[in-house]
PDB file of C-alpha atoms in Angstrom:
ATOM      1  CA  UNK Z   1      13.214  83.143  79.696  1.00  0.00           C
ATOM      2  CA  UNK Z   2       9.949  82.633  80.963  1.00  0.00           C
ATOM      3  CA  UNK Z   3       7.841  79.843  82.588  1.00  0.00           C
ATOM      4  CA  UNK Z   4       6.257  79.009  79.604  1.00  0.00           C
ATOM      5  CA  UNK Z   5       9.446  77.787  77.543  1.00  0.00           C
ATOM      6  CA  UNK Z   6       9.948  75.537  80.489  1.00  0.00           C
ATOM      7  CA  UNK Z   7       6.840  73.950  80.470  1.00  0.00           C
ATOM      8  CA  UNK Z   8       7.230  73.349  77.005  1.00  0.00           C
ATOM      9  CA  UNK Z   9      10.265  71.928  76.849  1.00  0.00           C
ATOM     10  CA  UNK Z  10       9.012  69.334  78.929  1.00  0.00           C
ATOM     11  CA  UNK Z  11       5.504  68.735  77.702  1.00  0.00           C
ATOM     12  CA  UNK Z  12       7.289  68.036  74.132  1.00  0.00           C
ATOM     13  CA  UNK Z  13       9.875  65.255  75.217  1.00  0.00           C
ATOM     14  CA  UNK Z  14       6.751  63.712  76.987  1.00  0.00           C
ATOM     15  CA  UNK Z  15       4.966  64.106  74.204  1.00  0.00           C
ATOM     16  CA  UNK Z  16       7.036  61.822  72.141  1.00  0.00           C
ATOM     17  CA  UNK Z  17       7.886  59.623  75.013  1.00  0.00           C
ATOM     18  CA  UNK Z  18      11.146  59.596  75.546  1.00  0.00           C
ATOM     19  CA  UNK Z  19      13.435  60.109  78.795  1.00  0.00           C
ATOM     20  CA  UNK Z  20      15.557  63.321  79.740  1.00  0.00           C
ATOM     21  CA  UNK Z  21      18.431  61.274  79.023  1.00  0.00           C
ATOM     22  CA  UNK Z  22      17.767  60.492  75.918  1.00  0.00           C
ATOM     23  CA  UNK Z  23      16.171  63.739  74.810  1.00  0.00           C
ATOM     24  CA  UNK Z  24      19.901  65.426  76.690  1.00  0.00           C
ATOM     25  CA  UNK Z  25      22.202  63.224  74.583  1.00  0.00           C
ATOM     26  CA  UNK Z  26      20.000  63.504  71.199  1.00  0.00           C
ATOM     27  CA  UNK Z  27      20.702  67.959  72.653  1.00  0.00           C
ATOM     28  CA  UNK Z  28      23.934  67.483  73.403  1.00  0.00           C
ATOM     29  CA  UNK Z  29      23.951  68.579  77.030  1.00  0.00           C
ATOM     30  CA  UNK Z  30      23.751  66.439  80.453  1.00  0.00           C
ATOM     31  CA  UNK Z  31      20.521  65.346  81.684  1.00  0.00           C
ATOM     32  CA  UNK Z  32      21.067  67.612  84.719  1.00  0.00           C
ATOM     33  CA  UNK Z  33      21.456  70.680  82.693  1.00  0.00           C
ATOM     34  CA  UNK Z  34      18.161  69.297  80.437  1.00  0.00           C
ATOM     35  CA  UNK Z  35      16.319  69.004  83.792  1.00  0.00           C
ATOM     36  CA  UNK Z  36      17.311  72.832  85.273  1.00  0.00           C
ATOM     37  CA  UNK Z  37      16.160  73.682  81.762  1.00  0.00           C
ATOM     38  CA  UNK Z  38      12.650  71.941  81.797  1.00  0.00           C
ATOM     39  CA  UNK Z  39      11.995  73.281  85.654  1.00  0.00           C
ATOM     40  CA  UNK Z  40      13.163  76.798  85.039  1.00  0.00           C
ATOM     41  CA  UNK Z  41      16.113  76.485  87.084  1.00  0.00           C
ATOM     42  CA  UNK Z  42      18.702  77.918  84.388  1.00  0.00           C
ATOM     43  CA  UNK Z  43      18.310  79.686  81.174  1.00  0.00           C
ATOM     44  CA  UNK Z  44      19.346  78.454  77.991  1.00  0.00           C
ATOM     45  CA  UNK Z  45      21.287  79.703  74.960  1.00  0.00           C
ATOM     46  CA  UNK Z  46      20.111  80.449  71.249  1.00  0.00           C
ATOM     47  CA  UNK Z  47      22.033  77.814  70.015  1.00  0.00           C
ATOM     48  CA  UNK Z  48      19.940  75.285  72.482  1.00  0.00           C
ATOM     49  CA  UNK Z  49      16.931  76.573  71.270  1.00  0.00           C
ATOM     50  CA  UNK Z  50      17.446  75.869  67.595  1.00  0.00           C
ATOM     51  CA  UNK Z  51      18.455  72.806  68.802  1.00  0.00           C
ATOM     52  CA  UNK Z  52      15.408  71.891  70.315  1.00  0.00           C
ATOM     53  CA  UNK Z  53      13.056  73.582  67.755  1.00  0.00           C
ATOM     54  CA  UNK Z  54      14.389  71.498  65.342  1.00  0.00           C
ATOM     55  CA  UNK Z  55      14.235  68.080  67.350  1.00  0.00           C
ATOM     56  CA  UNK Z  56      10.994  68.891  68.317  1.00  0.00           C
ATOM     57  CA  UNK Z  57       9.919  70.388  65.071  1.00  0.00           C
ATOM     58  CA  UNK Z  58       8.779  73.454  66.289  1.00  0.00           C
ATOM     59  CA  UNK Z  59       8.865  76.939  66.033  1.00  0.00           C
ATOM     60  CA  UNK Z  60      11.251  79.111  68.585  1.00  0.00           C
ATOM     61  CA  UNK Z  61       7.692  81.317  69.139  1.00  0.00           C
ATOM     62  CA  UNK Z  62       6.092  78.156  69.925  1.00  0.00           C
ATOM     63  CA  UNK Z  63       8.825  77.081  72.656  1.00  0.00           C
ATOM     64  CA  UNK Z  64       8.671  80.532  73.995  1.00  0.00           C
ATOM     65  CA  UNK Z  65       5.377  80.155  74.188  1.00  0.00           C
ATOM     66  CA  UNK Z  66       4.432  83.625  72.076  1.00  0.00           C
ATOM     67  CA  UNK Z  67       1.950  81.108  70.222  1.00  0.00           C
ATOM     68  CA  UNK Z  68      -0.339  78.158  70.849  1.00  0.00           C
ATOM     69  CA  UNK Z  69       0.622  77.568  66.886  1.00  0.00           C
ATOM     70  CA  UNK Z  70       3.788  75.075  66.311  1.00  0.00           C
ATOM     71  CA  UNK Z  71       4.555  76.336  63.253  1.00  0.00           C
ATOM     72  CA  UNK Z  72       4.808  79.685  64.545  1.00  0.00           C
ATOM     73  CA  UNK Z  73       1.859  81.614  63.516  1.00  0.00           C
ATOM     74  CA  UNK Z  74       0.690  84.329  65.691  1.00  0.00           C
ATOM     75  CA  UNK Z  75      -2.120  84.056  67.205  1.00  0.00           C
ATOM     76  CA  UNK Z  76      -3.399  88.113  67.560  1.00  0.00           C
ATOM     77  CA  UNK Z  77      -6.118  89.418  69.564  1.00  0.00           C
ATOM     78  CA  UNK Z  78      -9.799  89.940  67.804  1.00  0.00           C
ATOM     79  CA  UNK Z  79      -9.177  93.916  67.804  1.00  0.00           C
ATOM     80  CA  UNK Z  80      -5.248  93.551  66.668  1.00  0.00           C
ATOM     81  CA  UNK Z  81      -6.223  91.080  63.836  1.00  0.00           C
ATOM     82  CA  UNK Z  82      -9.189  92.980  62.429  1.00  0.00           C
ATOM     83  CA  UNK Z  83      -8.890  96.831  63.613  1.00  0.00           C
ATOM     84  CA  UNK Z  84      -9.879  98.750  59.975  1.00  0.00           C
ATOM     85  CA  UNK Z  85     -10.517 101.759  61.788  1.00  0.00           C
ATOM     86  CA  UNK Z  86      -7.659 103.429  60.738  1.00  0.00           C
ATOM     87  CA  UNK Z  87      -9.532 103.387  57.082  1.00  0.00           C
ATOM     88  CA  UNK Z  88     -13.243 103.130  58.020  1.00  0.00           C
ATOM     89  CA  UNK Z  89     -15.393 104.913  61.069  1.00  0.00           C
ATOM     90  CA  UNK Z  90     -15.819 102.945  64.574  1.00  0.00           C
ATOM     91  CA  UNK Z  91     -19.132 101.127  63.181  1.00  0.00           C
ATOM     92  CA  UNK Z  92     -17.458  99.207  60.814  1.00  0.00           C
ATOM     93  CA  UNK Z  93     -14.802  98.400  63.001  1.00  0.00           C
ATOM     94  CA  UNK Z  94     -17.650  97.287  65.921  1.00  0.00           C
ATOM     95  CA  UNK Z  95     -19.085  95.087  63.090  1.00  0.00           C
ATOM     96  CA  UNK Z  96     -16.182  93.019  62.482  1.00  0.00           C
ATOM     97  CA  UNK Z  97     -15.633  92.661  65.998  1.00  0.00           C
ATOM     98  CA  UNK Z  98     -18.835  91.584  66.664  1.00  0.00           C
ATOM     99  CA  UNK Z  99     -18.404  89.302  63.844  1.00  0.00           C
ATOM    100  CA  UNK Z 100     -15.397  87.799  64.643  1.00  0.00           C
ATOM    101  CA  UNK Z 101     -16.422  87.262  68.036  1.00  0.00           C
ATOM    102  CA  UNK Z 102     -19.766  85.614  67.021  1.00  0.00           C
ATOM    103  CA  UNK Z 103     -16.756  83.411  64.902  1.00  0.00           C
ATOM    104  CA  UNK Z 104     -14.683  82.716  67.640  1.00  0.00           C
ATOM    105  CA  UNK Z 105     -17.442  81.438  69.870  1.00  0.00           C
ATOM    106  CA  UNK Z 106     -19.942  79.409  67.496  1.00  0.00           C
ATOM    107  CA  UNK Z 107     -16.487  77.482  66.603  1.00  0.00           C
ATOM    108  CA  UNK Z 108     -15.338  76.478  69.479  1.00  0.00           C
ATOM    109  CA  UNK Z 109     -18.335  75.637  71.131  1.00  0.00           C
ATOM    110  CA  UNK Z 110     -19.128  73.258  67.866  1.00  0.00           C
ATOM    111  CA  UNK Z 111     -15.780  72.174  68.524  1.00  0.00           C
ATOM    112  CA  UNK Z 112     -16.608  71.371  72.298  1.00  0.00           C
ATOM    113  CA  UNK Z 113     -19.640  69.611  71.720  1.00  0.00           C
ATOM    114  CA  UNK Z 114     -18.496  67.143  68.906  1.00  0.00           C
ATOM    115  CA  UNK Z 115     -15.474  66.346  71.441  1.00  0.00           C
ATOM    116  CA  UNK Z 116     -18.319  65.479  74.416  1.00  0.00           C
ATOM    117  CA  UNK Z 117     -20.814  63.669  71.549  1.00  0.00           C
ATOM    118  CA  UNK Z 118     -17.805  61.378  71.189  1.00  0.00           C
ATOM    119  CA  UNK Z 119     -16.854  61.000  74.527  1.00  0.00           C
ATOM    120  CA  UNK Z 120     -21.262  59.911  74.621  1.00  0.00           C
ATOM    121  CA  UNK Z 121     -21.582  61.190  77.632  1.00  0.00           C
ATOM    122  CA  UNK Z 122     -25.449  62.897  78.054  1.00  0.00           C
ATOM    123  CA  UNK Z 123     -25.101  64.089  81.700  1.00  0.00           C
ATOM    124  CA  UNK Z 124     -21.882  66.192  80.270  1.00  0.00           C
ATOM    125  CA  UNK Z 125     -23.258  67.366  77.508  1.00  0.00           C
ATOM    126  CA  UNK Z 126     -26.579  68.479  79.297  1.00  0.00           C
ATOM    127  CA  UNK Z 127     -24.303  70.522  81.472  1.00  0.00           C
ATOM    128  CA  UNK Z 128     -22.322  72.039  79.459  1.00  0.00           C
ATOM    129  CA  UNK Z 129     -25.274  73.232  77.503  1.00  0.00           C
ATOM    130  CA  UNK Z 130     -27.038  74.314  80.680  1.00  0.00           C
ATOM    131  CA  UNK Z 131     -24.414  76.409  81.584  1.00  0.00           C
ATOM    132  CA  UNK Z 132     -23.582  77.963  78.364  1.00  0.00           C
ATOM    133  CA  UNK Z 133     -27.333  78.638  78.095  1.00  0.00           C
ATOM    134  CA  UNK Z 134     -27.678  80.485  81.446  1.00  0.00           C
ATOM    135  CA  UNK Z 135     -24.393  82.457  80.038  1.00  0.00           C
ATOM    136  CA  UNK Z 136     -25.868  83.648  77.243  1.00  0.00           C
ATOM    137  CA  UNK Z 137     -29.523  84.100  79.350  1.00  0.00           C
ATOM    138  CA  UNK Z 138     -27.442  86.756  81.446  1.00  0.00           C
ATOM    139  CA  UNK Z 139     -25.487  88.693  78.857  1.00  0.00           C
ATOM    140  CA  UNK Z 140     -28.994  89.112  76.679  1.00  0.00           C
ATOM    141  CA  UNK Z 141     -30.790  89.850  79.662  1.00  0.00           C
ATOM    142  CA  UNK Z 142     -28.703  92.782  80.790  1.00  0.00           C
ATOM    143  CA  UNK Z 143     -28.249  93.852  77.403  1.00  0.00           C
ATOM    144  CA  UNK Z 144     -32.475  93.771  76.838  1.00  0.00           C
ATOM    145  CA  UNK Z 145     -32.928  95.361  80.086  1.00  0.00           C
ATOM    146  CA  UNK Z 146     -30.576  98.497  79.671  1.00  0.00           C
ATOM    147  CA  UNK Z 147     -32.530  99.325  76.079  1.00  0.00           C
ATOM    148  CA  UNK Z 148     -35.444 101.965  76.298  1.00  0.00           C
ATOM    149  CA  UNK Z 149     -37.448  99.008  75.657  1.00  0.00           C
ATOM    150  CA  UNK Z 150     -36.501  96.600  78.418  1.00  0.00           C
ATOM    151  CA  UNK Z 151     -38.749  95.509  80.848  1.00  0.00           C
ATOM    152  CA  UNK Z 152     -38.581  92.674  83.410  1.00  0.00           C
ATOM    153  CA  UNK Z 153     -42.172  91.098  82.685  1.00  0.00           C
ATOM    154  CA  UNK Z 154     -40.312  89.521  79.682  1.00  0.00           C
ATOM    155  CA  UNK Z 155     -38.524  87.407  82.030  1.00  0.00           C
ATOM    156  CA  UNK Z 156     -40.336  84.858  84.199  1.00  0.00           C
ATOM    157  CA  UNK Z 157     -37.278  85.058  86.693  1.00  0.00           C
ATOM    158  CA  UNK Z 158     -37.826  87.979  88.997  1.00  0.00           C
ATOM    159  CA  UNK Z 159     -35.426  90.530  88.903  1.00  0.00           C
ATOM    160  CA  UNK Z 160     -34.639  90.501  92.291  1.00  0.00           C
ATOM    161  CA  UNK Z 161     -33.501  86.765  91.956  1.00  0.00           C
ATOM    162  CA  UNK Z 162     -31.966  87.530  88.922  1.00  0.00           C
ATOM    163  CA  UNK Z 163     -29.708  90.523  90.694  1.00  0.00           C
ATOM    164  CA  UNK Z 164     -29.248  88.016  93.878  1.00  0.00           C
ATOM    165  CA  UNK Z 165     -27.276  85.790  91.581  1.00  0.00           C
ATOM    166  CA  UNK Z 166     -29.342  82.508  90.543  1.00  0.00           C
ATOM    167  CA  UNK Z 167     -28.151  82.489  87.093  1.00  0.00           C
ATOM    168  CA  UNK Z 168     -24.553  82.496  88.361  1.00  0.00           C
ATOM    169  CA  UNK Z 169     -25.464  79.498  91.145  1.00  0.00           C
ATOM    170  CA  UNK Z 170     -27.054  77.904  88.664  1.00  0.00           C
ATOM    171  CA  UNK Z 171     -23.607  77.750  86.287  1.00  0.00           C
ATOM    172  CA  UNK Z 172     -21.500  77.051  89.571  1.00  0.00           C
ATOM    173  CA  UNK Z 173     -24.058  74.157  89.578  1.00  0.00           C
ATOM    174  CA  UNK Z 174     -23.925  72.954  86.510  1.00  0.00           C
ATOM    175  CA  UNK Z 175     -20.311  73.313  86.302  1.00  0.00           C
ATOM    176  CA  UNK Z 176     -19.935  70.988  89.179  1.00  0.00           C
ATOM    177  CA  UNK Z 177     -21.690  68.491  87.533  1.00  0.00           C
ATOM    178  CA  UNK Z 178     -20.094  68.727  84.690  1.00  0.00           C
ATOM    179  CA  UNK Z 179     -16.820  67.981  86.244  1.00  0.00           C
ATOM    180  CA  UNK Z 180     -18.075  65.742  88.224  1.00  0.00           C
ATOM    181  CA  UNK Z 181     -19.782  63.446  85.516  1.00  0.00           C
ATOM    182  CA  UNK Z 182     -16.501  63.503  83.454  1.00  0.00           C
ATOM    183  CA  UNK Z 183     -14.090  62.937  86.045  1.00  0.00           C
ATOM    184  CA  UNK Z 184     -16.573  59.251  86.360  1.00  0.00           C
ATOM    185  CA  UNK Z 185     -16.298  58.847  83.287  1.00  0.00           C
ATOM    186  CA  UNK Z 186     -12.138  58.678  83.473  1.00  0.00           C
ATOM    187  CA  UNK Z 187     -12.543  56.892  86.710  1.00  0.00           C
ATOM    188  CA  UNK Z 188     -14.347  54.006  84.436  1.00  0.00           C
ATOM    189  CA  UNK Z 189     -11.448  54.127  82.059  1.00  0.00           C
ATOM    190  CA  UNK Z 190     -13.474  54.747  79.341  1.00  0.00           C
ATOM    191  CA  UNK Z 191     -12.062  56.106  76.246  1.00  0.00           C
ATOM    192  CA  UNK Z 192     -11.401  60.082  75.849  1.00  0.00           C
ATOM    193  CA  UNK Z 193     -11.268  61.425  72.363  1.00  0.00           C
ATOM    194  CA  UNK Z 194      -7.533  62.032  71.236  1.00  0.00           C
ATOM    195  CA  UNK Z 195      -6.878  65.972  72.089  1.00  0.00           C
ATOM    196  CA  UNK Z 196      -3.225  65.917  71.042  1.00  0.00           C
ATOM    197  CA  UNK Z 197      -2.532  69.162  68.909  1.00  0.00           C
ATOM    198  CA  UNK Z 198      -1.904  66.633  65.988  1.00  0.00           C
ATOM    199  CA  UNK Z 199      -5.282  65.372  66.305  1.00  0.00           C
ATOM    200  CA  UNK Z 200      -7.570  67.940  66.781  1.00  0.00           C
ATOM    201  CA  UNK Z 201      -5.803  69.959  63.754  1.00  0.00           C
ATOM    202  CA  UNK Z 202      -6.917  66.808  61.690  1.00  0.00           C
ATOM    203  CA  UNK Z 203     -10.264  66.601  62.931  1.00  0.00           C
ATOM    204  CA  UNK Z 204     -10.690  70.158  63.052  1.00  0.00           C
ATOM    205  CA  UNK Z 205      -8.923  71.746  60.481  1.00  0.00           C
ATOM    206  CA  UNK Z 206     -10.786  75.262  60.569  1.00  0.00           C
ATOM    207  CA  UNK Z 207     -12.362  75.290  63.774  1.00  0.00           C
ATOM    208  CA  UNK Z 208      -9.727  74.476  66.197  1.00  0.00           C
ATOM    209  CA  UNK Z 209      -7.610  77.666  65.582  1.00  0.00           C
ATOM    210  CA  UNK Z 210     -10.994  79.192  66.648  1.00  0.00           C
ATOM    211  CA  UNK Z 211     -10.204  77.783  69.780  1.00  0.00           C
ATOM    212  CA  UNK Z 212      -7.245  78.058  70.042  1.00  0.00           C
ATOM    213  CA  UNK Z 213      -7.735  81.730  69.779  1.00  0.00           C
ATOM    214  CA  UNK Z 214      -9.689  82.195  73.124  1.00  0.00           C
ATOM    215  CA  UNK Z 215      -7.248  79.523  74.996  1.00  0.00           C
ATOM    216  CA  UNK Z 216      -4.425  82.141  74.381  1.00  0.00           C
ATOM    217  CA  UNK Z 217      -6.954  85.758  75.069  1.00  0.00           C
ATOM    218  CA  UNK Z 218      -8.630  84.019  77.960  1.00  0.00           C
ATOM    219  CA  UNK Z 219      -5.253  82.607  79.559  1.00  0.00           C
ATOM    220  CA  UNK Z 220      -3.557  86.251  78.991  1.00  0.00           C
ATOM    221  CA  UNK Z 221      -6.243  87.851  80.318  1.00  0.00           C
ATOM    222  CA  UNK Z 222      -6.558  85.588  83.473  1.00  0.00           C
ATOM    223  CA  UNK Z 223      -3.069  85.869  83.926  1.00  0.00           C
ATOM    224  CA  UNK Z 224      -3.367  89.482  84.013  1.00  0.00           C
ATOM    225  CA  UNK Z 225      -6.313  89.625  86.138  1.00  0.00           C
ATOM    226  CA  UNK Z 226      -4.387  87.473  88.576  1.00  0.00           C
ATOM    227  CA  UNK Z 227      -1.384  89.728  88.783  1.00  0.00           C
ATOM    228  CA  UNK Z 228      -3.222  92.852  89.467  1.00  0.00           C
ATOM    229  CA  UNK Z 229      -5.081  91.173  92.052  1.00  0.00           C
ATOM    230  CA  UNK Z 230      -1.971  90.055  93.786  1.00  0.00           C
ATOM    231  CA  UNK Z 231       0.203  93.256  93.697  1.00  0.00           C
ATOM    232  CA  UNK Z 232      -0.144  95.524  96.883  1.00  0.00           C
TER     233      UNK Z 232
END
């Protein structure tokens, strides 16, 4: 079983608030065996799982955490979800992936920016844009300066800052404040928005699976990354 059915388990009885002895006895095991479950001590049976996808109300793909979906939809990858090449030439197929990407993006950054224009905090929201902006500054950049027609007069940055990394000090930057303004903000105790699963499926009925699209790619990907980095 893997990590991620652990930390599940456990999120979802905190989630409705209850304690591991209640959530054991409602199971039918002992809170000791409910707590080697929840830290990934000891695996459980099939018949435990139905169990607690049904207390829960969840799907077993859910628990296992094979999707960020409860009831059990799978969440594919852009190029799994919309491959047509098998029918059409590698154009086409480029187009759609473009166009899903351009989908996937523009949602959840509209998603990301209503959440901060409710939280009302400026300083935030000027970071956040600041650093999405110099993202998008460096992606068009390299792609405008690898076409025959680049050139880097169109830029007032010089190249050789450009190359030396200023855009990417200037995200750390921005980044930093970023975190920095929100985590005053909770050290206020203002008011967050509510960013249950519940809620932002209400308030964002269409664009939140956007989202929830490049939380699962990115954190595979990371994940990935990080375990190739660490084997020998």
């Amino acid at each position: 079983m893997n990590a991620d059915f652990a930390r599940t388990l456990a999120l979802l009885r905190h989630e409705r608030g209850i304690s591991q002895r209640q959530a054991a006895e409602t199971l039918g095991i002992s809170q000791a065996l409910l707590s080697h479950y929840e830290n990934g001590v000891r695996e459980p049976g099939l018949n435990f799982v139905v169990k607690a996808c049904d207390f829960y109300n969840v799907s077993a793909d859910f628990l296992l955490g094979r999707t960020l979906s409860r009831d059990g939809t799978t969440i594919l990858d852009a190029e799994t979800l919309y491959d047509v090449s098998d029918e059409r030439d590698n154009v086409l197929k480029g187009s759609v992936m473009a166009t899903l990407s351009k989908k996937l993006i523009v949602n959840s950054t509209g998603v990301l920016f209503d959440l901060l224009g409710r939280l009302g905090n400026k300083k935030a929201i000027k970071a956040a844009s600041n650093y999405l902006s110099t993202a998008l500054y460096t992606l068009y950049r390299h792609l405008f300066q690898s076409s025959p027609d680049g050139n880097d007069g169109f830029f007032s940055v010089s190249r050789e800052h450009f190359v030396a990394g200023l855009p990417r000090a200037d995200m750390i930057l921005n980044e930093t404040e970023y975190v920095a303004t929100l985590a005053g903000q909770r050290k206020e105790a203002q008011q967050f928005p509510d960013m249950s699963h519940d809620a932002m499926t209400s308030a964002y009925p269409g664009t939140y699976q956007s989202l929830l699209q490049i939380i699962h790619v990115c954190g595979e990907r990371l994940n990935k990354e990080l375990t190739n980095y660490s084997e020998p």
